[in-house]
């Protein structure tokens, strides 16, 4: 608290980075050979070498800030396996695996389950409902924000609460361009004073009111930032990794004391992916 004119005023806390633990999977077999969201056009060529370079840059960025990155071996025939965020939700050592809606991605779940098992994770549950993991789940440190509308079943929210033992707040997505929660919202800071950034038009009216009530000081993105997947960001509490075109939200974040890191994710965006899609966080 700061005392101004005899009155106690709460002093804003400056953004502060905390060390994170990430899991990634290289785009060795990345391509767009089917369409399961509006971003995907099988007729658009993909430069796999460029995708690999962009992914490596993202990985090195995390490592430069002191974060731990583990890598899962990519598998042939699974071009979207690079989007590791869809593979599991992990909080305090408890793992809720994934169950994909699209049959083209279904086999990814078992590869990631094996990865967690071989690393000694014992509290691991594979879901009975369609659940695309951190694609539709965002952990604030206090509650799990859970999206539905296009991929994850609403019933999966209750299953996540039961398995992970954390409170869940359900949010409804209404714009097919923002088919996962992580294309429309991301967590900037975790904890009792959690902060988020989001694009209101991606959500139903009721969900907007929920977000406004829970996060009255949230960073609000505009249509231009949403359209370049600028909400598919990754924050360590200070450094915020964003697509290079997301200049509007980057300016807002800089004004609040964050450090935006703008990266080129042009090839990965051809499949509707960005920094967060490529990044599963193991939440301690």
PDB file of C-alpha atoms in Angstrom:
ATOM      1  CA  UNK A   1       0.000   0.000   0.000  1.00  0.00           C
ATOM      2  CA  UNK A   2       1.005   3.588  -0.669  1.00  0.00           C
ATOM      3  CA  UNK A   3      -0.386   6.504   1.332  1.00  0.00           C
ATOM      4  CA  UNK A   4      -1.495   9.431  -0.843  1.00  0.00           C
ATOM      5  CA  UNK A   5      -3.106  12.503   0.780  1.00  0.00           C
ATOM      6  CA  UNK A   6      -3.700  10.505   3.937  1.00  0.00           C
ATOM      7  CA  UNK A   7      -5.448   7.669   2.068  1.00  0.00           C
ATOM      8  CA  UNK A   8      -4.092   4.170   1.535  1.00  0.00           C
ATOM      9  CA  UNK A   9      -3.927   3.291  -2.166  1.00  0.00           C
ATOM     10  CA  UNK A  10      -3.071  -0.160  -3.473  1.00  0.00           C
ATOM     11  CA  UNK A  11       0.189  -0.026  -5.425  1.00  0.00           C
ATOM     12  CA  UNK A  12       0.134  -1.938  -8.731  1.00  0.00           C
ATOM     13  CA  UNK A  13       2.638  -4.773  -8.879  1.00  0.00           C
ATOM     14  CA  UNK A  14       5.087  -4.754 -11.745  1.00  0.00           C
ATOM     15  CA  UNK A  15       5.042  -7.854 -13.976  1.00  0.00           C
ATOM     16  CA  UNK A  16       7.526 -10.459 -12.792  1.00  0.00           C
ATOM     17  CA  UNK A  17       8.730 -13.549 -14.653  1.00  0.00           C
ATOM     18  CA  UNK A  18       8.637 -16.988 -13.069  1.00  0.00           C
ATOM     19  CA  UNK A  19      10.445 -20.045 -14.393  1.00  0.00           C
ATOM     20  CA  UNK A  20       8.203 -22.344 -16.428  1.00  0.00           C
ATOM     21  CA  UNK A  21       8.329 -25.974 -17.578  1.00  0.00           C
ATOM     22  CA  UNK A  22       7.193 -26.522 -21.163  1.00  0.00           C
ATOM     23  CA  UNK A  23       6.684 -29.502 -23.469  1.00  0.00           C
ATOM     24  CA  UNK A  24       7.010 -29.119 -27.243  1.00  0.00           C
ATOM     25  CA  UNK A  25       7.059 -31.313 -30.356  1.00  0.00           C
ATOM     26  CA  UNK A  26       9.009 -30.369 -33.495  1.00  0.00           C
ATOM     27  CA  UNK A  27       7.094 -29.904 -36.805  1.00  0.00           C
ATOM     28  CA  UNK A  28       9.139 -32.545 -38.587  1.00  0.00           C
ATOM     29  CA  UNK A  29       6.042 -33.924 -40.341  1.00  0.00           C
ATOM     30  CA  UNK A  30       4.018 -30.712 -40.357  1.00  0.00           C
ATOM     31  CA  UNK A  31       1.753 -30.094 -43.322  1.00  0.00           C
ATOM     32  CA  UNK A  32      -1.861 -29.105 -44.033  1.00  0.00           C
ATOM     33  CA  UNK A  33      -3.407 -32.173 -45.617  1.00  0.00           C
ATOM     34  CA  UNK A  34      -6.939 -31.861 -44.202  1.00  0.00           C
ATOM     35  CA  UNK A  35      -9.152 -29.074 -42.882  1.00  0.00           C
ATOM     36  CA  UNK A  36     -10.593 -29.150 -39.359  1.00  0.00           C
ATOM     37  CA  UNK A  37     -10.729 -25.389 -38.738  1.00  0.00           C
ATOM     38  CA  UNK A  38     -11.243 -22.291 -40.927  1.00  0.00           C
ATOM     39  CA  UNK A  39      -7.511 -21.539 -41.058  1.00  0.00           C
ATOM     40  CA  UNK A  40      -6.578 -24.806 -42.774  1.00  0.00           C
ATOM     41  CA  UNK A  41      -6.432 -24.962 -46.577  1.00  0.00           C
ATOM     42  CA  UNK A  42      -4.877 -28.160 -47.974  1.00  0.00           C
ATOM     43  CA  UNK A  43      -4.299 -26.308 -51.241  1.00  0.00           C
ATOM     44  CA  UNK A  44      -1.889 -23.843 -49.612  1.00  0.00           C
ATOM     45  CA  UNK A  45       1.751 -25.025 -49.727  1.00  0.00           C
ATOM     46  CA  UNK A  46       3.628 -25.399 -46.429  1.00  0.00           C
ATOM     47  CA  UNK A  47       7.353 -24.763 -46.101  1.00  0.00           C
ATOM     48  CA  UNK A  48       8.365 -27.422 -43.561  1.00  0.00           C
ATOM     49  CA  UNK A  49      11.916 -26.098 -43.264  1.00  0.00           C
ATOM     50  CA  UNK A  50      10.608 -22.635 -42.440  1.00  0.00           C
ATOM     51  CA  UNK A  51       8.128 -24.112 -39.958  1.00  0.00           C
ATOM     52  CA  UNK A  52      11.017 -25.909 -38.255  1.00  0.00           C
ATOM     53  CA  UNK A  53      13.054 -22.682 -38.125  1.00  0.00           C
ATOM     54  CA  UNK A  54      10.131 -20.790 -36.594  1.00  0.00           C
ATOM     55  CA  UNK A  55       9.583 -23.555 -34.044  1.00  0.00           C
ATOM     56  CA  UNK A  56      13.277 -23.621 -33.116  1.00  0.00           C
ATOM     57  CA  UNK A  57      13.219 -19.868 -32.611  1.00  0.00           C
ATOM     58  CA  UNK A  58      10.238 -20.241 -30.256  1.00  0.00           C
ATOM     59  CA  UNK A  59      11.999 -22.978 -28.283  1.00  0.00           C
ATOM     60  CA  UNK A  60      15.230 -20.966 -28.018  1.00  0.00           C
ATOM     61  CA  UNK A  61      13.238 -17.950 -26.848  1.00  0.00           C
ATOM     62  CA  UNK A  62      11.868 -19.931 -23.907  1.00  0.00           C
ATOM     63  CA  UNK A  63      15.301 -21.276 -23.069  1.00  0.00           C
ATOM     64  CA  UNK A  64      16.825 -17.801 -23.266  1.00  0.00           C
ATOM     65  CA  UNK A  65      14.505 -16.719 -20.458  1.00  0.00           C
ATOM     66  CA  UNK A  66      15.544 -19.684 -18.313  1.00  0.00           C
ATOM     67  CA  UNK A  67      12.553 -21.944 -18.909  1.00  0.00           C
ATOM     68  CA  UNK A  68      12.855 -25.704 -19.116  1.00  0.00           C
ATOM     69  CA  UNK A  69      11.739 -27.224 -22.414  1.00  0.00           C
ATOM     70  CA  UNK A  70      11.247 -30.953 -22.984  1.00  0.00           C
ATOM     71  CA  UNK A  71      10.624 -32.303 -26.467  1.00  0.00           C
ATOM     72  CA  UNK A  72       8.348 -35.156 -27.531  1.00  0.00           C
ATOM     73  CA  UNK A  73       9.402 -37.145 -30.590  1.00  0.00           C
ATOM     74  CA  UNK A  74       7.134 -36.341 -33.572  1.00  0.00           C
ATOM     75  CA  UNK A  75       5.450 -39.210 -35.385  1.00  0.00           C
ATOM     76  CA  UNK A  76       4.923 -39.665 -39.154  1.00  0.00           C
ATOM     77  CA  UNK A  77       1.332 -39.340 -40.265  1.00  0.00           C
ATOM     78  CA  UNK A  78       0.468 -36.903 -37.455  1.00  0.00           C
ATOM     79  CA  UNK A  79       1.120 -33.462 -38.976  1.00  0.00           C
ATOM     80  CA  UNK A  80      -0.588 -31.553 -36.142  1.00  0.00           C
ATOM     81  CA  UNK A  81       1.419 -33.179 -33.360  1.00  0.00           C
ATOM     82  CA  UNK A  82       3.507 -29.994 -33.251  1.00  0.00           C
ATOM     83  CA  UNK A  83       0.575 -28.411 -31.413  1.00  0.00           C
ATOM     84  CA  UNK A  84       1.549 -29.925 -28.072  1.00  0.00           C
ATOM     85  CA  UNK A  85      -0.847 -27.741 -26.071  1.00  0.00           C
ATOM     86  CA  UNK A  86      -3.669 -30.032 -27.176  1.00  0.00           C
ATOM     87  CA  UNK A  87      -2.072 -33.125 -25.638  1.00  0.00           C
ATOM     88  CA  UNK A  88      -2.756 -32.802 -21.886  1.00  0.00           C
ATOM     89  CA  UNK A  89      -3.584 -30.552 -18.960  1.00  0.00           C
ATOM     90  CA  UNK A  90      -1.119 -30.838 -16.073  1.00  0.00           C
ATOM     91  CA  UNK A  91      -1.584 -29.176 -12.673  1.00  0.00           C
ATOM     92  CA  UNK A  92       0.390 -30.099  -9.540  1.00  0.00           C
ATOM     93  CA  UNK A  93       1.535 -33.397 -11.038  1.00  0.00           C
ATOM     94  CA  UNK A  94      -1.943 -34.524 -12.040  1.00  0.00           C
ATOM     95  CA  UNK A  95      -2.349 -35.197 -15.754  1.00  0.00           C
ATOM     96  CA  UNK A  96      -5.602 -35.196 -17.706  1.00  0.00           C
ATOM     97  CA  UNK A  97      -4.864 -36.490 -21.173  1.00  0.00           C
ATOM     98  CA  UNK A  98      -6.538 -35.562 -24.430  1.00  0.00           C
ATOM     99  CA  UNK A  99      -9.305 -37.005 -26.541  1.00  0.00           C
ATOM    100  CA  UNK A 100      -9.562 -35.335 -29.940  1.00  0.00           C
ATOM    101  CA  UNK A 101     -12.729 -34.561 -31.856  1.00  0.00           C
ATOM    102  CA  UNK A 102     -11.136 -34.954 -35.298  1.00  0.00           C
ATOM    103  CA  UNK A 103     -10.215 -38.568 -36.162  1.00  0.00           C
ATOM    104  CA  UNK A 104      -7.105 -37.300 -37.974  1.00  0.00           C
ATOM    105  CA  UNK A 105      -5.603 -36.269 -34.634  1.00  0.00           C
ATOM    106  CA  UNK A 106      -6.875 -39.088 -32.416  1.00  0.00           C
ATOM    107  CA  UNK A 107      -3.606 -41.057 -32.358  1.00  0.00           C
ATOM    108  CA  UNK A 108      -1.689 -38.110 -30.876  1.00  0.00           C
ATOM    109  CA  UNK A 109      -3.273 -38.717 -27.473  1.00  0.00           C
ATOM    110  CA  UNK A 110      -1.654 -42.130 -27.016  1.00  0.00           C
ATOM    111  CA  UNK A 111       1.823 -40.909 -27.968  1.00  0.00           C
ATOM    112  CA  UNK A 112       1.666 -38.168 -25.357  1.00  0.00           C
ATOM    113  CA  UNK A 113       0.171 -40.548 -22.769  1.00  0.00           C
ATOM    114  CA  UNK A 114       3.189 -42.809 -23.231  1.00  0.00           C
ATOM    115  CA  UNK A 115       5.521 -39.851 -22.887  1.00  0.00           C
ATOM    116  CA  UNK A 116       4.036 -38.904 -19.526  1.00  0.00           C
ATOM    117  CA  UNK A 117       4.030 -42.516 -18.339  1.00  0.00           C
ATOM    118  CA  UNK A 118       7.704 -43.052 -19.169  1.00  0.00           C
ATOM    119  CA  UNK A 119       8.545 -39.940 -17.147  1.00  0.00           C
ATOM    120  CA  UNK A 120       6.945 -41.278 -14.014  1.00  0.00           C
ATOM    121  CA  UNK A 121       3.632 -39.449 -13.954  1.00  0.00           C
ATOM    122  CA  UNK A 122       1.343 -41.742 -11.948  1.00  0.00           C
ATOM    123  CA  UNK A 123      -1.708 -39.498 -11.499  1.00  0.00           C
ATOM    124  CA  UNK A 124      -2.670 -39.720 -15.165  1.00  0.00           C
ATOM    125  CA  UNK A 125      -6.224 -40.069 -16.443  1.00  0.00           C
ATOM    126  CA  UNK A 126      -7.342 -40.339 -20.047  1.00  0.00           C
ATOM    127  CA  UNK A 127     -10.652 -38.521 -20.545  1.00  0.00           C
ATOM    128  CA  UNK A 128     -13.983 -40.130 -21.368  1.00  0.00           C
ATOM    129  CA  UNK A 129     -15.217 -36.903 -23.036  1.00  0.00           C
ATOM    130  CA  UNK A 130     -13.837 -34.976 -25.982  1.00  0.00           C
ATOM    131  CA  UNK A 131     -11.146 -32.827 -24.402  1.00  0.00           C
ATOM    132  CA  UNK A 132      -8.492 -30.924 -26.355  1.00  0.00           C
ATOM    133  CA  UNK A 133      -6.490 -30.029 -23.270  1.00  0.00           C
ATOM    134  CA  UNK A 134      -4.774 -26.643 -23.062  1.00  0.00           C
ATOM    135  CA  UNK A 135      -6.332 -25.752 -26.369  1.00  0.00           C
ATOM    136  CA  UNK A 136      -9.499 -25.225 -24.340  1.00  0.00           C
ATOM    137  CA  UNK A 137      -8.174 -25.066 -20.764  1.00  0.00           C
ATOM    138  CA  UNK A 138      -6.323 -22.065 -19.290  1.00  0.00           C
ATOM    139  CA  UNK A 139      -5.018 -22.249 -15.710  1.00  0.00           C
ATOM    140  CA  UNK A 140      -5.016 -18.946 -13.801  1.00  0.00           C
ATOM    141  CA  UNK A 141      -3.441 -20.381 -10.668  1.00  0.00           C
ATOM    142  CA  UNK A 142      -6.835 -20.242  -8.947  1.00  0.00           C
ATOM    143  CA  UNK A 143      -9.379 -21.497 -11.489  1.00  0.00           C
ATOM    144  CA  UNK A 144      -9.339 -23.396 -14.769  1.00  0.00           C
ATOM    145  CA  UNK A 145     -10.992 -21.384 -17.531  1.00  0.00           C
ATOM    146  CA  UNK A 146     -12.588 -23.947 -19.856  1.00  0.00           C
ATOM    147  CA  UNK A 147     -13.810 -23.354 -23.390  1.00  0.00           C
ATOM    148  CA  UNK A 148     -16.378 -25.219 -25.464  1.00  0.00           C
ATOM    149  CA  UNK A 149     -18.383 -24.638 -28.594  1.00  0.00           C
ATOM    150  CA  UNK A 150     -16.282 -26.215 -31.320  1.00  0.00           C
ATOM    151  CA  UNK A 151     -13.905 -28.848 -29.936  1.00  0.00           C
ATOM    152  CA  UNK A 152     -14.030 -29.730 -26.231  1.00  0.00           C
ATOM    153  CA  UNK A 153     -17.343 -31.091 -24.922  1.00  0.00           C
ATOM    154  CA  UNK A 154     -18.993 -29.077 -22.127  1.00  0.00           C
ATOM    155  CA  UNK A 155     -19.174 -32.317 -20.085  1.00  0.00           C
ATOM    156  CA  UNK A 156     -15.363 -32.439 -20.191  1.00  0.00           C
ATOM    157  CA  UNK A 157     -15.274 -29.400 -17.900  1.00  0.00           C
ATOM    158  CA  UNK A 158     -16.795 -31.377 -15.021  1.00  0.00           C
ATOM    159  CA  UNK A 159     -14.423 -34.255 -15.747  1.00  0.00           C
ATOM    160  CA  UNK A 160     -11.452 -31.867 -15.592  1.00  0.00           C
ATOM    161  CA  UNK A 161     -12.602 -30.534 -12.235  1.00  0.00           C
ATOM    162  CA  UNK A 162     -12.928 -34.044 -10.846  1.00  0.00           C
ATOM    163  CA  UNK A 163      -9.569 -35.287 -12.167  1.00  0.00           C
ATOM    164  CA  UNK A 164      -7.480 -32.191 -11.510  1.00  0.00           C
ATOM    165  CA  UNK A 165      -9.195 -31.107  -8.305  1.00  0.00           C
ATOM    166  CA  UNK A 166      -9.445 -27.428  -9.253  1.00  0.00           C
ATOM    167  CA  UNK A 167     -12.482 -25.183  -9.779  1.00  0.00           C
ATOM    168  CA  UNK A 168     -13.580 -24.789 -13.390  1.00  0.00           C
ATOM    169  CA  UNK A 169     -15.300 -21.842 -15.053  1.00  0.00           C
ATOM    170  CA  UNK A 170     -17.021 -22.690 -18.351  1.00  0.00           C
ATOM    171  CA  UNK A 171     -16.866 -20.283 -21.293  1.00  0.00           C
ATOM    172  CA  UNK A 172     -18.710 -20.539 -24.610  1.00  0.00           C
ATOM    173  CA  UNK A 173     -16.917 -19.813 -27.897  1.00  0.00           C
ATOM    174  CA  UNK A 174     -19.105 -18.611 -30.769  1.00  0.00           C
ATOM    175  CA  UNK A 175     -16.795 -17.691 -33.669  1.00  0.00           C
ATOM    176  CA  UNK A 176     -15.438 -20.693 -35.632  1.00  0.00           C
ATOM    177  CA  UNK A 177     -12.216 -18.816 -36.422  1.00  0.00           C
ATOM    178  CA  UNK A 178     -11.478 -18.997 -32.706  1.00  0.00           C
ATOM    179  CA  UNK A 179     -12.184 -22.680 -32.371  1.00  0.00           C
ATOM    180  CA  UNK A 180     -10.103 -23.197 -29.206  1.00  0.00           C
ATOM    181  CA  UNK A 181     -10.007 -21.059 -26.082  1.00  0.00           C
ATOM    182  CA  UNK A 182      -6.280 -20.468 -26.627  1.00  0.00           C
ATOM    183  CA  UNK A 183      -7.004 -18.619 -29.877  1.00  0.00           C
ATOM    184  CA  UNK A 184      -9.165 -16.074 -28.019  1.00  0.00           C
ATOM    185  CA  UNK A 185      -7.688 -15.812 -24.498  1.00  0.00           C
ATOM    186  CA  UNK A 186      -4.450 -16.333 -22.609  1.00  0.00           C
ATOM    187  CA  UNK A 187      -3.229 -15.867 -19.041  1.00  0.00           C
ATOM    188  CA  UNK A 188      -0.711 -13.109 -18.445  1.00  0.00           C
ATOM    189  CA  UNK A 189      -0.207 -13.582 -14.700  1.00  0.00           C
ATOM    190  CA  UNK A 190      -1.259 -16.416 -12.418  1.00  0.00           C
ATOM    191  CA  UNK A 191      -2.366 -16.328  -8.797  1.00  0.00           C
ATOM    192  CA  UNK A 192      -4.849 -14.487  -6.619  1.00  0.00           C
ATOM    193  CA  UNK A 193      -4.431 -11.401  -8.816  1.00  0.00           C
ATOM    194  CA  UNK A 194      -4.501 -13.282 -12.109  1.00  0.00           C
ATOM    195  CA  UNK A 195      -4.598 -11.257 -15.282  1.00  0.00           C
ATOM    196  CA  UNK A 196      -5.680 -12.261 -18.783  1.00  0.00           C
ATOM    197  CA  UNK A 197      -5.903 -10.926 -22.315  1.00  0.00           C
ATOM    198  CA  UNK A 198      -8.859 -11.848 -24.521  1.00  0.00           C
ATOM    199  CA  UNK A 199     -10.964 -11.013 -27.555  1.00  0.00           C
ATOM    200  CA  UNK A 200     -14.575 -10.454 -26.361  1.00  0.00           C
ATOM    201  CA  UNK A 201     -16.265 -11.080 -29.720  1.00  0.00           C
ATOM    202  CA  UNK A 202     -15.076 -14.697 -29.688  1.00  0.00           C
ATOM    203  CA  UNK A 203     -17.345 -15.416 -26.686  1.00  0.00           C
ATOM    204  CA  UNK A 204     -21.068 -15.650 -26.034  1.00  0.00           C
ATOM    205  CA  UNK A 205     -22.701 -12.667 -24.257  1.00  0.00           C
ATOM    206  CA  UNK A 206     -22.924 -14.583 -20.977  1.00  0.00           C
ATOM    207  CA  UNK A 207     -19.279 -15.611 -21.134  1.00  0.00           C
ATOM    208  CA  UNK A 208     -18.258 -12.013 -21.807  1.00  0.00           C
ATOM    209  CA  UNK A 209     -20.081 -10.942 -18.650  1.00  0.00           C
ATOM    210  CA  UNK A 210     -18.307 -13.676 -16.677  1.00  0.00           C
ATOM    211  CA  UNK A 211     -14.908 -12.574 -17.957  1.00  0.00           C
ATOM    212  CA  UNK A 212     -15.675  -8.922 -17.285  1.00  0.00           C
ATOM    213  CA  UNK A 213     -16.719  -9.768 -13.723  1.00  0.00           C
ATOM    214  CA  UNK A 214     -13.687 -11.962 -13.035  1.00  0.00           C
ATOM    215  CA  UNK A 215     -11.098  -9.816 -14.830  1.00  0.00           C
ATOM    216  CA  UNK A 216     -12.308  -6.189 -14.916  1.00  0.00           C
ATOM    217  CA  UNK A 217      -8.801  -4.958 -15.762  1.00  0.00           C
ATOM    218  CA  UNK A 218      -8.111  -7.496 -18.522  1.00  0.00           C
ATOM    219  CA  UNK A 219      -6.219  -6.591 -21.673  1.00  0.00           C
ATOM    220  CA  UNK A 220      -8.806  -6.391 -24.463  1.00  0.00           C
ATOM    221  CA  UNK A 221      -7.676  -7.317 -27.969  1.00  0.00           C
ATOM    222  CA  UNK A 222      -9.209  -5.888 -31.123  1.00  0.00           C
ATOM    223  CA  UNK A 223     -10.235  -7.708 -34.288  1.00  0.00           C
ATOM    224  CA  UNK A 224      -6.885  -7.134 -36.013  1.00  0.00           C
ATOM    225  CA  UNK A 225      -4.919  -8.743 -33.196  1.00  0.00           C
ATOM    226  CA  UNK A 226      -7.355 -11.651 -32.994  1.00  0.00           C
ATOM    227  CA  UNK A 227      -7.182 -12.195 -36.764  1.00  0.00           C
ATOM    228  CA  UNK A 228      -3.417 -12.870 -36.665  1.00  0.00           C
ATOM    229  CA  UNK A 229      -3.844 -15.245 -33.684  1.00  0.00           C
ATOM    230  CA  UNK A 230      -2.499 -12.559 -31.383  1.00  0.00           C
ATOM    231  CA  UNK A 231      -4.346 -14.162 -28.470  1.00  0.00           C
ATOM    232  CA  UNK A 232      -2.387 -17.393 -28.925  1.00  0.00           C
ATOM    233  CA  UNK A 233       0.290 -15.999 -26.649  1.00  0.00           C
ATOM    234  CA  UNK A 234       2.545 -17.405 -23.939  1.00  0.00           C
ATOM    235  CA  UNK A 235       3.416 -15.371 -20.847  1.00  0.00           C
ATOM    236  CA  UNK A 236       5.830 -16.142 -18.027  1.00  0.00           C
ATOM    237  CA  UNK A 237       4.472 -13.215 -16.033  1.00  0.00           C
ATOM    238  CA  UNK A 238       6.766 -10.675 -17.689  1.00  0.00           C
ATOM    239  CA  UNK A 239       7.870 -11.819 -21.143  1.00  0.00           C
ATOM    240  CA  UNK A 240       4.933 -12.355 -23.503  1.00  0.00           C
ATOM    241  CA  UNK A 241       5.542 -14.280 -26.736  1.00  0.00           C
ATOM    242  CA  UNK A 242       3.200 -13.232 -29.536  1.00  0.00           C
ATOM    243  CA  UNK A 243       2.897 -13.470 -33.328  1.00  0.00           C
ATOM    244  CA  UNK A 244       4.842 -10.648 -34.938  1.00  0.00           C
ATOM    245  CA  UNK A 245       1.695  -9.058 -36.427  1.00  0.00           C
ATOM    246  CA  UNK A 246       0.053  -8.582 -33.004  1.00  0.00           C
ATOM    247  CA  UNK A 247       1.356  -5.049 -32.596  1.00  0.00           C
ATOM    248  CA  UNK A 248      -1.765  -3.569 -31.023  1.00  0.00           C
ATOM    249  CA  UNK A 249      -1.904  -5.923 -28.078  1.00  0.00           C
ATOM    250  CA  UNK A 250       1.895  -5.775 -27.798  1.00  0.00           C
ATOM    251  CA  UNK A 251       1.652  -2.006 -27.286  1.00  0.00           C
ATOM    252  CA  UNK A 252      -1.009  -2.456 -24.605  1.00  0.00           C
ATOM    253  CA  UNK A 253       1.154  -4.995 -22.797  1.00  0.00           C
ATOM    254  CA  UNK A 254       4.229  -2.772 -22.968  1.00  0.00           C
ATOM    255  CA  UNK A 255       2.204   0.067 -21.436  1.00  0.00           C
ATOM    256  CA  UNK A 256       1.453  -2.231 -18.498  1.00  0.00           C
ATOM    257  CA  UNK A 257       5.102  -3.140 -17.966  1.00  0.00           C
ATOM    258  CA  UNK A 258       5.225  -6.457 -19.812  1.00  0.00           C
ATOM    259  CA  UNK A 259       7.906  -7.253 -22.369  1.00  0.00           C
ATOM    260  CA  UNK A 260       6.333  -8.402 -25.660  1.00  0.00           C
ATOM    261  CA  UNK A 261       8.418 -10.796 -27.759  1.00  0.00           C
ATOM    262  CA  UNK A 262       7.165 -10.795 -31.358  1.00  0.00           C
ATOM    263  CA  UNK A 263       7.963 -13.893 -33.422  1.00  0.00           C
ATOM    264  CA  UNK A 264       7.208 -15.012 -36.970  1.00  0.00           C
ATOM    265  CA  UNK A 265       4.798 -17.986 -36.909  1.00  0.00           C
ATOM    266  CA  UNK A 266       3.561 -17.666 -40.509  1.00  0.00           C
ATOM    267  CA  UNK A 267       3.852 -21.371 -41.425  1.00  0.00           C
ATOM    268  CA  UNK A 268       2.288 -22.677 -38.214  1.00  0.00           C
ATOM    269  CA  UNK A 269      -0.617 -20.244 -38.621  1.00  0.00           C
ATOM    270  CA  UNK A 270      -1.547 -22.038 -41.869  1.00  0.00           C
ATOM    271  CA  UNK A 271      -2.937 -24.759 -39.602  1.00  0.00           C
ATOM    272  CA  UNK A 272      -4.482 -22.304 -37.157  1.00  0.00           C
ATOM    273  CA  UNK A 273      -1.573 -22.481 -34.716  1.00  0.00           C
ATOM    274  CA  UNK A 274       0.724 -20.074 -32.923  1.00  0.00           C
ATOM    275  CA  UNK A 275       3.085 -19.878 -29.937  1.00  0.00           C
ATOM    276  CA  UNK A 276       0.639 -21.265 -27.383  1.00  0.00           C
ATOM    277  CA  UNK A 277      -0.576 -24.067 -29.648  1.00  0.00           C
ATOM    278  CA  UNK A 278       3.030 -25.296 -29.786  1.00  0.00           C
ATOM    279  CA  UNK A 279       3.507 -25.064 -26.019  1.00  0.00           C
ATOM    280  CA  UNK A 280       2.153 -27.309 -23.286  1.00  0.00           C
ATOM    281  CA  UNK A 281       2.901 -25.962 -19.819  1.00  0.00           C
ATOM    282  CA  UNK A 282       3.388 -28.339 -16.894  1.00  0.00           C
ATOM    283  CA  UNK A 283       1.911 -26.262 -14.064  1.00  0.00           C
ATOM    284  CA  UNK A 284       3.634 -26.798 -10.731  1.00  0.00           C
TER     285      UNK A 284
END
